[in-house]
Amino acid sequence: MKKIKVVKKQILQRKGDLYSKSYKVESGLLRSYTIDEKGKEHIFMFGPEGWIVTDYVSPKEPCELYIDALEDSVIIPIEKTSTQDIDLKKFIKRIRVLQNRVIMLMSASAVDRYEHFISTYPNIIQRVPQHMIASYLGITPEALSSLKSQRLRSKQ
Amino acid sequence: MKKIKVVKKQILQRKGDLYSKSYKVESGLLRSYTIDEKGKEHIFMFGPEGWIVTDYVSPKEPCELYIDALEDSVIIPIEKTSTQDIDLKKFIKRIRVLQNRVIMLMSASAVDRYEHFISTYPNIIQRVPQHMIASYLGITPEALSSLKSQRLRSKQ
DNA sequence: TAGATTTCTTAATCTACATTAATGTATTTA
DNA sequence: TAAATACATTAATGTAGATTAAGAAATCTA
C-alpha cells in the first residue's frame, strides 16, 4: 500500500503493457483512454479522488488502455493478483456505470449524453478541457462546442 | 436453485420492476434491452447457455432493462441479495466485455462493429433475426442490411 | 513578458447512418 | 392453407455529427 506522487501528464500505463496494475486515486485526477488507428483519443473513464482506475484485463495479458494523470495526483498502485482487496460494491457500481454508458451511447443523442454527463459528474467539467469531455462523450470538440451554444440559445 | 422453463417471447423483467433477479441460462437464449422514448428497442446483451443475464441495479431500485426469452429456455433465477453466489471471474469477464463494447461504440464504424460482433459471437448470428443484431450494434436494420451487401460486393 | 502552445469557437462542406417508403419473402397463427 | 404478421432488402431523401480550416483567447514556458 505505497502511496506515490505523479505529476500532470505522467503516463502510468500504455496499451500493450504487461503486468498492469490498478490505481486507487487519493487525490488528483487520472484518466484511462484508447488511441484508435487514426490517432484519435477516446476517453474511457475519468478517475477523481476515491475512484479506482484500471484496465479490466488480466495482468498476464497486454492491456488495452492508456492511463495518465490529468492533474498532479497521489495514488496507490494495487496488484491485480490480490483479489482479496477487491471491493465488490465498487465493482458493482462500476459495472452499473458501464451499463448506463452503453445504453446512452446506443440510444441518446450527443446533446442528451452531454446533459447526462454534466448532471452526473458536475465537478469533472470544471477540471478538464472541453475536448476531453467531447472525447468521453464520443463526439468531436467542434461538435461539443456548437452543441453548447445551441443549448445556450434555446435556454434564453 | 429451482430451474424454470420459459417460452419464446416470455417477459421475465420489465423496466421499473422492483426486486429484480439475475437469471442463469441453462439452455436457450435470453436478451436484455431498453426501450427509448421513441419506442425503439436497444439490445444490451444476448444471454445464451452458460451466461448470466441481469440488470446491474440493486434489487431495491426499479430496474432499467427489460429481459425476455428469444428461444424456449431453461433458466435458474438467482436472488440478487445472495452475494455469496457471485462468480467473481464471470463478473470480471463481463466488465471486460462492457469495456470493449464502450470502446467499440465510441471509436469504431458500424462495419467494424459488425465484423467484431460476428467474430466474437458467431453462433448468435444464426439464432437471432438481423434486426436484433442491428439493435445490439446500435444501428438500424436497414443500415445493417446495406452494410452487409457492401461487404459482400467488396469481397468479390 | 513575448512567443509558443493549447484550447475554444465559428462556419463551410462532407459523409455515415437515419428515416421513410415500397416490395418481396419467410414464418406464424387461425 | 389462407391470411396475418414478422422479417429483409433496396432506394430516395434527410440529418447529426465529422472534417477541414481559420481565427481568437487562454495558458504555458523560456
Short mmCIF file of C-alpha atoms (C1' of nucleotides) in Angstrom, two decimals:
data_model
loop_
_atom_site.label_atom_id
_atom_site.label_comp_id
_atom_site.label_asym_id
_atom_site.label_seq_id
_atom_site.Cartn_x
_atom_site.Cartn_y
_atom_site.Cartn_z
CA MET A 1 0.00 0.00 0.00
CA LYS A 2 2.61 2.54 -1.02
CA LYS A 3 1.37 6.00 -1.97
CA ILE A 4 3.13 7.54 -4.90
CA LYS A 5 3.05 11.02 -6.37
CA VAL A 6 2.60 11.56 -10.06
CA VAL A 7 2.70 14.81 -12.00
CA LYS A 8 0.25 16.06 -14.60
CA LYS A 9 0.74 14.34 -17.97
CA GLN A 10 2.67 11.46 -16.41
CA ILE A 11 1.84 8.19 -18.11
CA LEU A 12 1.17 5.20 -15.83
CA GLN A 13 0.25 2.57 -18.36
CA ARG A 14 0.50 2.21 -22.12
CA LYS A 15 -1.56 -0.02 -24.37
CA GLY A 16 0.22 -3.34 -24.73
CA ASP A 17 1.94 -3.21 -21.34
CA LEU A 18 2.08 -6.42 -19.32
CA TYR A 19 1.67 -6.85 -15.55
CA SER A 20 -0.61 -3.83 -15.42
CA LYS A 21 -1.93 -2.61 -12.08
CA SER A 22 -4.98 -0.85 -10.70
CA TYR A 23 -4.63 2.64 -9.29
CA LYS A 24 -6.56 3.96 -6.36
CA VAL A 25 -6.74 7.74 -6.53
CA GLU A 26 -6.09 9.51 -3.19
CA SER A 27 -6.09 12.99 -4.66
CA GLY A 28 -5.90 14.47 -8.14
CA LEU A 29 -7.34 13.07 -11.35
CA LEU A 30 -6.41 10.21 -13.66
CA ARG A 31 -7.94 9.09 -16.92
CA SER A 32 -7.91 5.91 -18.99
CA TYR A 33 -8.22 6.05 -22.77
CA THR A 34 -7.60 4.35 -26.10
CA ILE A 35 -5.98 5.70 -29.22
CA ASP A 36 -7.53 4.46 -32.48
CA GLU A 37 -5.78 3.75 -35.81
CA LYS A 38 -6.29 7.36 -36.85
CA GLY A 39 -4.51 8.56 -33.73
CA LYS A 40 -7.68 9.82 -32.10
CA GLU A 41 -8.05 9.54 -28.33
CA HIS A 42 -11.21 8.09 -26.76
CA ILE A 43 -11.53 8.57 -23.02
CA PHE A 44 -12.87 5.51 -21.26
CA MET A 45 -13.09 6.99 -17.78
CA PHE A 46 -12.10 9.85 -15.52
CA GLY A 47 -10.80 8.87 -12.08
CA PRO A 48 -11.05 11.59 -9.42
CA GLU A 49 -10.36 11.16 -5.68
CA GLY A 50 -11.79 7.94 -4.28
CA TRP A 51 -12.02 6.14 -7.60
CA ILE A 52 -10.07 3.16 -8.79
CA VAL A 53 -8.71 3.40 -12.29
CA THR A 54 -7.93 0.15 -14.02
CA ASP A 55 -7.91 -1.65 -17.31
CA TYR A 56 -10.18 -4.69 -17.00
CA VAL A 57 -7.73 -7.19 -18.44
CA SER A 58 -5.83 -9.90 -16.64
CA PRO A 59 -2.32 -8.80 -15.64
CA LYS A 60 -0.97 -11.58 -17.85
CA GLU A 61 -2.45 -10.08 -20.98
CA PRO A 62 -1.29 -6.95 -22.79
CA CYS A 63 -3.57 -4.15 -21.71
CA GLU A 64 -5.99 -2.22 -23.89
CA LEU A 65 -5.92 1.23 -22.35
CA TYR A 66 -3.55 4.05 -21.63
CA ILE A 67 -3.68 5.60 -18.17
CA ASP A 68 -2.24 9.01 -17.35
CA ALA A 69 -2.61 11.88 -14.89
CA LEU A 70 -4.69 14.94 -15.77
CA GLU A 71 -3.61 16.66 -12.54
CA ASP A 72 -0.73 16.18 -10.12
CA SER A 73 -2.02 13.26 -8.08
CA VAL A 74 -1.35 10.95 -5.17
CA ILE A 75 -2.21 7.36 -6.00
CA ILE A 76 -1.88 3.83 -4.61
CA PRO A 77 -0.91 1.12 -7.10
CA ILE A 78 -2.67 -2.19 -6.43
CA GLU A 79 -1.53 -5.52 -7.80
CA LYS A 80 -4.33 -7.08 -9.84
CA THR A 81 -3.48 -10.51 -8.48
CA SER A 82 -4.53 -9.55 -4.95
CA THR A 83 -8.18 -10.47 -5.32
CA GLN A 84 -8.78 -10.12 -1.60
CA ASP A 85 -8.57 -6.35 -1.98
CA ILE A 86 -11.41 -6.25 -4.46
CA ASP A 87 -14.20 -4.08 -3.21
CA LEU A 88 -17.26 -5.85 -4.59
CA LYS A 89 -19.56 -2.89 -4.03
CA LYS A 90 -17.33 -0.60 -6.06
CA PHE A 91 -17.19 -3.30 -8.68
CA ILE A 92 -20.95 -3.48 -8.96
CA LYS A 93 -21.17 0.30 -9.04
CA ARG A 94 -18.67 0.43 -11.86
CA ILE A 95 -20.49 -2.17 -13.91
CA ARG A 96 -23.68 -0.14 -13.49
CA VAL A 97 -21.94 2.97 -14.76
CA LEU A 98 -20.78 0.98 -17.77
CA GLN A 99 -24.27 -0.41 -18.39
CA ASN A 100 -25.57 3.12 -18.39
CA ARG A 101 -22.81 4.32 -20.66
CA VAL A 102 -23.55 1.62 -23.25
CA ILE A 103 -27.25 2.45 -23.17
CA MET A 104 -26.52 6.16 -23.54
CA LEU A 105 -24.14 5.60 -26.44
CA MET A 106 -26.69 3.43 -28.21
CA SER A 107 -29.86 5.37 -27.64
CA ALA A 108 -29.16 9.00 -26.78
CA SER A 109 -28.14 11.96 -28.94
CA ALA A 110 -24.95 13.91 -28.27
CA VAL A 111 -26.96 16.66 -26.52
CA ASP A 112 -28.62 14.14 -24.19
CA ARG A 113 -25.32 12.46 -23.41
CA TYR A 114 -23.85 15.85 -22.55
CA GLU A 115 -26.79 16.75 -20.30
CA HIS A 116 -26.44 13.41 -18.60
CA PHE A 117 -22.71 13.87 -18.13
CA ILE A 118 -22.92 17.31 -16.56
CA SER A 119 -25.63 16.24 -14.16
CA THR A 120 -23.76 13.05 -13.18
CA TYR A 121 -20.23 14.48 -12.97
CA PRO A 122 -20.64 18.23 -12.39
CA ASN A 123 -17.22 18.58 -10.78
CA ILE A 124 -15.31 16.93 -13.61
CA ILE A 125 -16.47 19.62 -16.04
CA GLN A 126 -14.50 22.35 -14.26
CA ARG A 127 -11.35 20.28 -14.08
CA VAL A 128 -10.78 19.07 -17.61
CA PRO A 129 -10.65 20.81 -21.01
CA GLN A 130 -13.76 20.62 -23.21
CA HIS A 131 -12.14 18.41 -25.81
CA MET A 132 -11.76 15.70 -23.18
CA ILE A 133 -15.44 15.87 -22.33
CA ALA A 134 -16.08 15.52 -26.06
CA SER A 135 -13.75 12.55 -26.18
CA TYR A 136 -15.63 10.89 -23.31
CA LEU A 137 -18.99 11.55 -24.96
CA GLY A 138 -17.81 10.11 -28.27
CA ILE A 139 -18.02 13.33 -30.29
CA THR A 140 -15.54 15.88 -31.64
CA PRO A 141 -14.62 19.08 -29.75
CA GLU A 142 -16.22 21.10 -32.56
CA ALA A 143 -19.49 19.22 -32.19
CA LEU A 144 -19.46 19.79 -28.43
CA SER A 145 -18.77 23.47 -28.87
CA SER A 146 -21.66 24.03 -31.26
CA LEU A 147 -23.95 21.82 -29.19
CA LYS A 148 -23.21 24.02 -26.18
CA SER A 149 -24.02 27.26 -27.97
CA GLN A 150 -27.25 25.78 -29.33
CA ARG A 151 -28.16 24.77 -25.79
CA LEU A 152 -27.46 28.28 -24.51
CA ARG A 153 -29.55 29.90 -27.22
CA SER A 154 -32.50 27.57 -26.63
CA LYS A 155 -32.46 28.33 -22.89
CA GLN A 156 -32.86 32.08 -23.38
CA MET B 1 -31.80 -23.22 -7.22
CA LYS B 2 -35.02 -24.01 -9.00
CA LYS B 3 -34.92 -24.48 -12.73
CA ILE B 4 -37.81 -22.98 -14.61
CA LYS B 5 -38.93 -23.23 -18.21
CA VAL B 6 -39.82 -20.17 -20.19
CA VAL B 7 -41.20 -19.95 -23.71
CA LYS B 8 -40.06 -17.75 -26.56
CA LYS B 9 -41.23 -14.15 -26.12
CA GLN B 10 -41.92 -14.60 -22.42
CA ILE B 11 -41.03 -11.48 -20.49
CA LEU B 12 -39.07 -12.02 -17.26
CA GLN B 13 -38.50 -8.44 -16.22
CA ARG B 14 -39.87 -5.05 -17.21
CA LYS B 15 -38.23 -1.66 -16.80
CA GLY B 16 -39.32 -0.24 -13.44
CA ASP B 17 -39.84 -3.60 -11.75
CA LEU B 18 -38.65 -3.94 -8.18
CA TYR B 19 -36.96 -6.95 -6.54
CA SER B 20 -35.43 -7.96 -9.84
CA LYS B 21 -33.38 -11.14 -10.08
CA SER B 22 -30.49 -12.50 -12.09
CA TYR B 23 -31.07 -15.38 -14.49
CA LYS B 24 -28.61 -18.12 -15.18
CA VAL B 25 -29.25 -19.63 -18.59
CA GLU B 26 -29.14 -23.45 -18.70
CA SER B 27 -30.35 -23.72 -22.28
CA GLY B 28 -31.95 -21.41 -24.76
CA LEU B 29 -31.38 -17.70 -25.22
CA LEU B 30 -32.37 -14.59 -23.29
CA ARG B 31 -31.80 -10.94 -24.02
CA SER B 32 -31.85 -7.72 -22.01
CA TYR B 33 -32.81 -4.43 -23.63
CA THR B 34 -34.11 -0.90 -23.20
CA ILE B 35 -36.90 0.90 -24.99
CA ASP B 36 -36.26 4.60 -25.63
CA GLU B 37 -38.81 7.46 -25.66
CA LYS B 38 -39.42 6.86 -29.36
CA GLY B 39 -40.32 3.24 -28.66
CA LYS B 40 -37.12 1.91 -30.20
CA GLU B 41 -35.51 -1.18 -28.67
CA HIS B 42 -31.77 -1.27 -27.88
CA ILE B 43 -30.36 -4.67 -27.01
CA PHE B 44 -27.93 -4.56 -24.12
CA MET B 45 -26.90 -8.19 -24.19
CA PHE B 46 -27.67 -11.65 -25.51
CA GLY B 47 -27.55 -14.47 -22.97
CA PRO B 48 -27.02 -17.95 -24.43
CA GLU B 49 -26.36 -21.15 -22.43
CA GLY B 50 -23.91 -20.63 -19.59
CA TRP B 51 -24.41 -16.89 -19.32
CA ILE B 52 -25.98 -14.92 -16.53
CA VAL B 53 -28.42 -12.26 -17.60
CA THR B 54 -29.02 -9.46 -15.15
CA ASP B 55 -29.73 -5.80 -14.80
CA TYR B 56 -26.93 -4.25 -12.76
CA VAL B 57 -29.15 -2.37 -10.37
CA SER B 58 -29.76 -3.11 -6.72
CA PRO B 59 -32.92 -5.20 -6.16
CA LYS B 60 -34.31 -2.28 -4.13
CA GLU B 61 -34.26 0.07 -7.08
CA PRO B 62 -36.56 -0.02 -10.09
CA CYS B 63 -34.69 -1.74 -12.86
CA GLU B 64 -33.52 -0.20 -16.13
CA LEU B 65 -33.80 -3.10 -18.53
CA TYR B 66 -36.35 -5.48 -19.96
CA ILE B 67 -35.43 -9.14 -20.06
CA ASP B 68 -37.18 -11.69 -22.26
CA ALA B 69 -36.64 -15.04 -23.95
CA LEU B 70 -35.64 -15.23 -27.62
CA GLU B 71 -35.96 -19.03 -27.56
CA ASP B 72 -37.74 -21.51 -25.31
CA SER B 73 -35.26 -21.71 -22.44
CA VAL B 74 -34.47 -23.34 -19.12
CA ILE B 75 -33.19 -20.84 -16.59
CA ILE B 76 -32.32 -20.54 -12.90
CA PRO B 77 -33.47 -17.38 -11.16
CA ILE B 78 -30.95 -16.10 -8.59
CA GLU B 79 -31.76 -13.65 -5.84
CA LYS B 80 -29.52 -10.60 -6.16
CA THR B 81 -29.16 -10.41 -2.39
CA SER B 82 -27.23 -13.67 -2.24
CA THR B 83 -23.79 -12.16 -2.80
CA GLN B 84 -22.07 -15.41 -1.87
CA ASP B 85 -23.17 -16.86 -5.20
CA ILE B 86 -21.38 -14.18 -7.16
CA ASP B 87 -18.86 -15.69 -9.50
CA LEU B 88 -16.12 -13.08 -9.48
CA LYS B 89 -14.44 -14.42 -12.58
CA LYS B 90 -17.61 -14.12 -14.60
CA PHE B 91 -18.04 -10.68 -13.17
CA ILE B 92 -14.62 -9.57 -14.36
CA LYS B 93 -15.22 -11.15 -17.73
CA ARG B 94 -18.49 -9.26 -18.08
CA ILE B 95 -16.91 -5.96 -17.18
CA ARG B 96 -14.26 -6.56 -19.82
CA VAL B 97 -16.92 -7.22 -22.43
CA LEU B 98 -18.55 -3.95 -21.44
CA GLN B 99 -15.25 -2.07 -21.59
CA ASN B 100 -14.78 -3.38 -25.09
CA ARG B 101 -18.31 -2.50 -26.06
CA VAL B 102 -17.92 1.10 -24.91
CA ILE B 103 -14.65 1.44 -26.80
CA MET B 104 -16.21 -0.05 -29.95
CA LEU B 105 -19.25 2.22 -29.74
CA MET B 106 -17.02 5.28 -29.34
CA SER B 107 -14.31 4.57 -31.84
CA ALA B 108 -15.41 2.05 -34.47
CA SER B 109 -17.66 2.38 -37.52
CA ALA B 110 -20.79 0.28 -37.96
CA VAL B 111 -18.93 -2.06 -40.33
CA ASP B 112 -16.13 -2.61 -37.84
CA ARG B 113 -18.58 -3.23 -35.01
CA TYR B 114 -20.36 -5.80 -37.18
CA GLU B 115 -17.09 -7.56 -38.08
CA HIS B 116 -16.16 -7.61 -34.42
CA PHE B 117 -19.55 -8.99 -33.45
CA ILE B 118 -19.56 -11.86 -35.93
CA SER B 119 -16.04 -12.90 -34.98
CA THR B 120 -16.82 -12.72 -31.25
CA TYR B 121 -20.30 -14.27 -31.26
CA PRO B 122 -20.50 -16.35 -34.46
CA ASN B 123 -23.23 -18.62 -33.05
CA ILE B 124 -25.56 -15.81 -32.02
CA ILE B 125 -25.82 -14.67 -35.64
CA GLN B 126 -27.62 -17.84 -36.72
CA ARG B 127 -30.05 -17.73 -33.84
CA VAL B 128 -31.49 -14.22 -33.90
CA PRO B 129 -33.06 -12.09 -36.62
CA GLN B 130 -30.91 -9.44 -38.30
CA HIS B 131 -32.78 -6.53 -36.81
CA MET B 132 -31.70 -7.68 -33.35
CA ILE B 133 -28.06 -7.75 -34.39
CA ALA B 134 -28.60 -4.22 -35.68
CA SER B 135 -30.16 -3.24 -32.39
CA TYR B 136 -27.16 -4.63 -30.49
CA LEU B 137 -24.74 -2.79 -32.77
CA GLY B 138 -26.60 0.47 -32.34
CA ILE B 139 -27.73 0.85 -35.96
CA THR B 140 -30.99 0.37 -37.90
CA PRO B 141 -31.88 -2.89 -39.67
CA GLU B 142 -31.73 -1.02 -42.98
CA ALA B 143 -28.19 0.18 -42.27
CA LEU B 144 -27.13 -3.37 -41.36
CA SER B 145 -28.68 -4.76 -44.50
CA SER B 146 -26.88 -2.34 -46.83
CA LEU B 147 -23.65 -2.69 -44.86
CA LYS B 148 -23.81 -6.46 -45.44
CA SER B 149 -24.33 -6.17 -49.18
CA GLN B 150 -21.47 -3.68 -49.45
CA ARG B 151 -19.27 -6.11 -47.57
CA LEU B 152 -20.27 -8.95 -49.92
CA ARG B 153 -19.53 -6.88 -53.02
CA SER B 154 -16.13 -5.73 -51.74
CA LYS B 155 -15.11 -9.33 -51.02
CA GLN B 156 -15.68 -10.50 -54.58
"C1'" DT C 1 6.55 39.40 -20.88
"C1'" DA C 2 6.97 37.63 -25.53
"C1'" DG C 3 6.45 33.79 -28.17
"C1'" DA C 4 4.75 29.13 -28.37
"C1'" DT C 5 1.38 26.05 -27.49
"C1'" DT C 6 -3.04 24.59 -26.14
"C1'" DT C 7 -7.82 25.42 -26.13
"C1'" DC C 8 -12.22 27.10 -27.89
"C1'" DT C 9 -15.28 28.83 -31.31
"C1'" DT C 10 -17.50 29.50 -35.82
"C1'" DA C 11 -18.60 28.31 -40.40
"C1'" DA C 12 -18.48 25.64 -44.84
"C1'" DT C 13 -18.63 21.25 -46.66
"C1'" DC C 14 -18.93 16.24 -46.38
"C1'" DT C 15 -20.48 11.58 -45.00
"C1'" DA C 16 -22.21 7.76 -42.29
"C1'" DC C 17 -26.17 6.43 -40.89
"C1'" DA C 18 -31.33 7.51 -40.03
"C1'" DT C 19 -35.81 7.91 -41.90
"C1'" DT C 20 -39.38 6.86 -44.92
"C1'" DA C 21 -41.46 4.06 -48.07
"C1'" DA C 22 -42.22 0.37 -51.19
"C1'" DT C 23 -41.74 -4.54 -52.35
"C1'" DG C 24 -40.80 -9.32 -51.51
"C1'" DT C 25 -40.28 -13.31 -48.70
"C1'" DA C 26 -40.49 -16.01 -44.68
"C1'" DT C 27 -42.92 -17.51 -40.66
"C1'" DT C 28 -46.92 -17.59 -37.61
"C1'" DT C 29 -51.35 -18.45 -36.47
"C1'" DA C 30 -56.28 -19.04 -37.27
"C1'" DT D 1 -53.68 -23.43 -46.42
"C1'" DA D 2 -55.07 -18.68 -46.36
"C1'" DA D 3 -54.40 -14.54 -44.13
"C1'" DA D 4 -51.75 -12.07 -40.94
"C1'" DT D 5 -47.62 -10.91 -39.12
"C1'" DA D 6 -42.70 -10.63 -38.87
"C1'" DC D 7 -38.52 -10.07 -41.37
"C1'" DA D 8 -35.24 -8.47 -45.04
"C1'" DT D 9 -33.90 -5.75 -48.88
"C1'" DT D 10 -33.41 -1.65 -51.79
"C1'" DA D 11 -33.63 3.10 -52.88
"C1'" DA D 12 -34.63 8.15 -52.21
"C1'" DT D 13 -34.08 11.73 -49.12
"C1'" DG D 14 -32.81 13.84 -44.63
"C1'" DT D 15 -29.73 14.99 -40.79
"C1'" DA D 16 -26.49 14.62 -36.83
"C1'" DG D 17 -22.20 14.94 -36.31
"C1'" DA D 18 -17.35 14.62 -38.79
"C1'" DT D 19 -13.91 17.03 -41.20
"C1'" DT D 20 -11.40 20.92 -42.59
"C1'" DA D 21 -9.91 25.39 -41.96
"C1'" DA D 22 -9.18 29.69 -39.88
"C1'" DG D 23 -9.07 32.97 -36.18
"C1'" DA D 24 -9.39 34.34 -31.17
"C1'" DA D 25 -8.47 33.63 -26.48
"C1'" DA D 26 -6.29 31.49 -22.84
"C1'" DT D 27 -2.32 29.22 -20.77
"C1'" DC D 28 2.36 27.62 -20.74
"C1'" DT D 29 7.16 28.27 -20.81
"C1'" DA D 30 11.59 30.31 -21.79
#
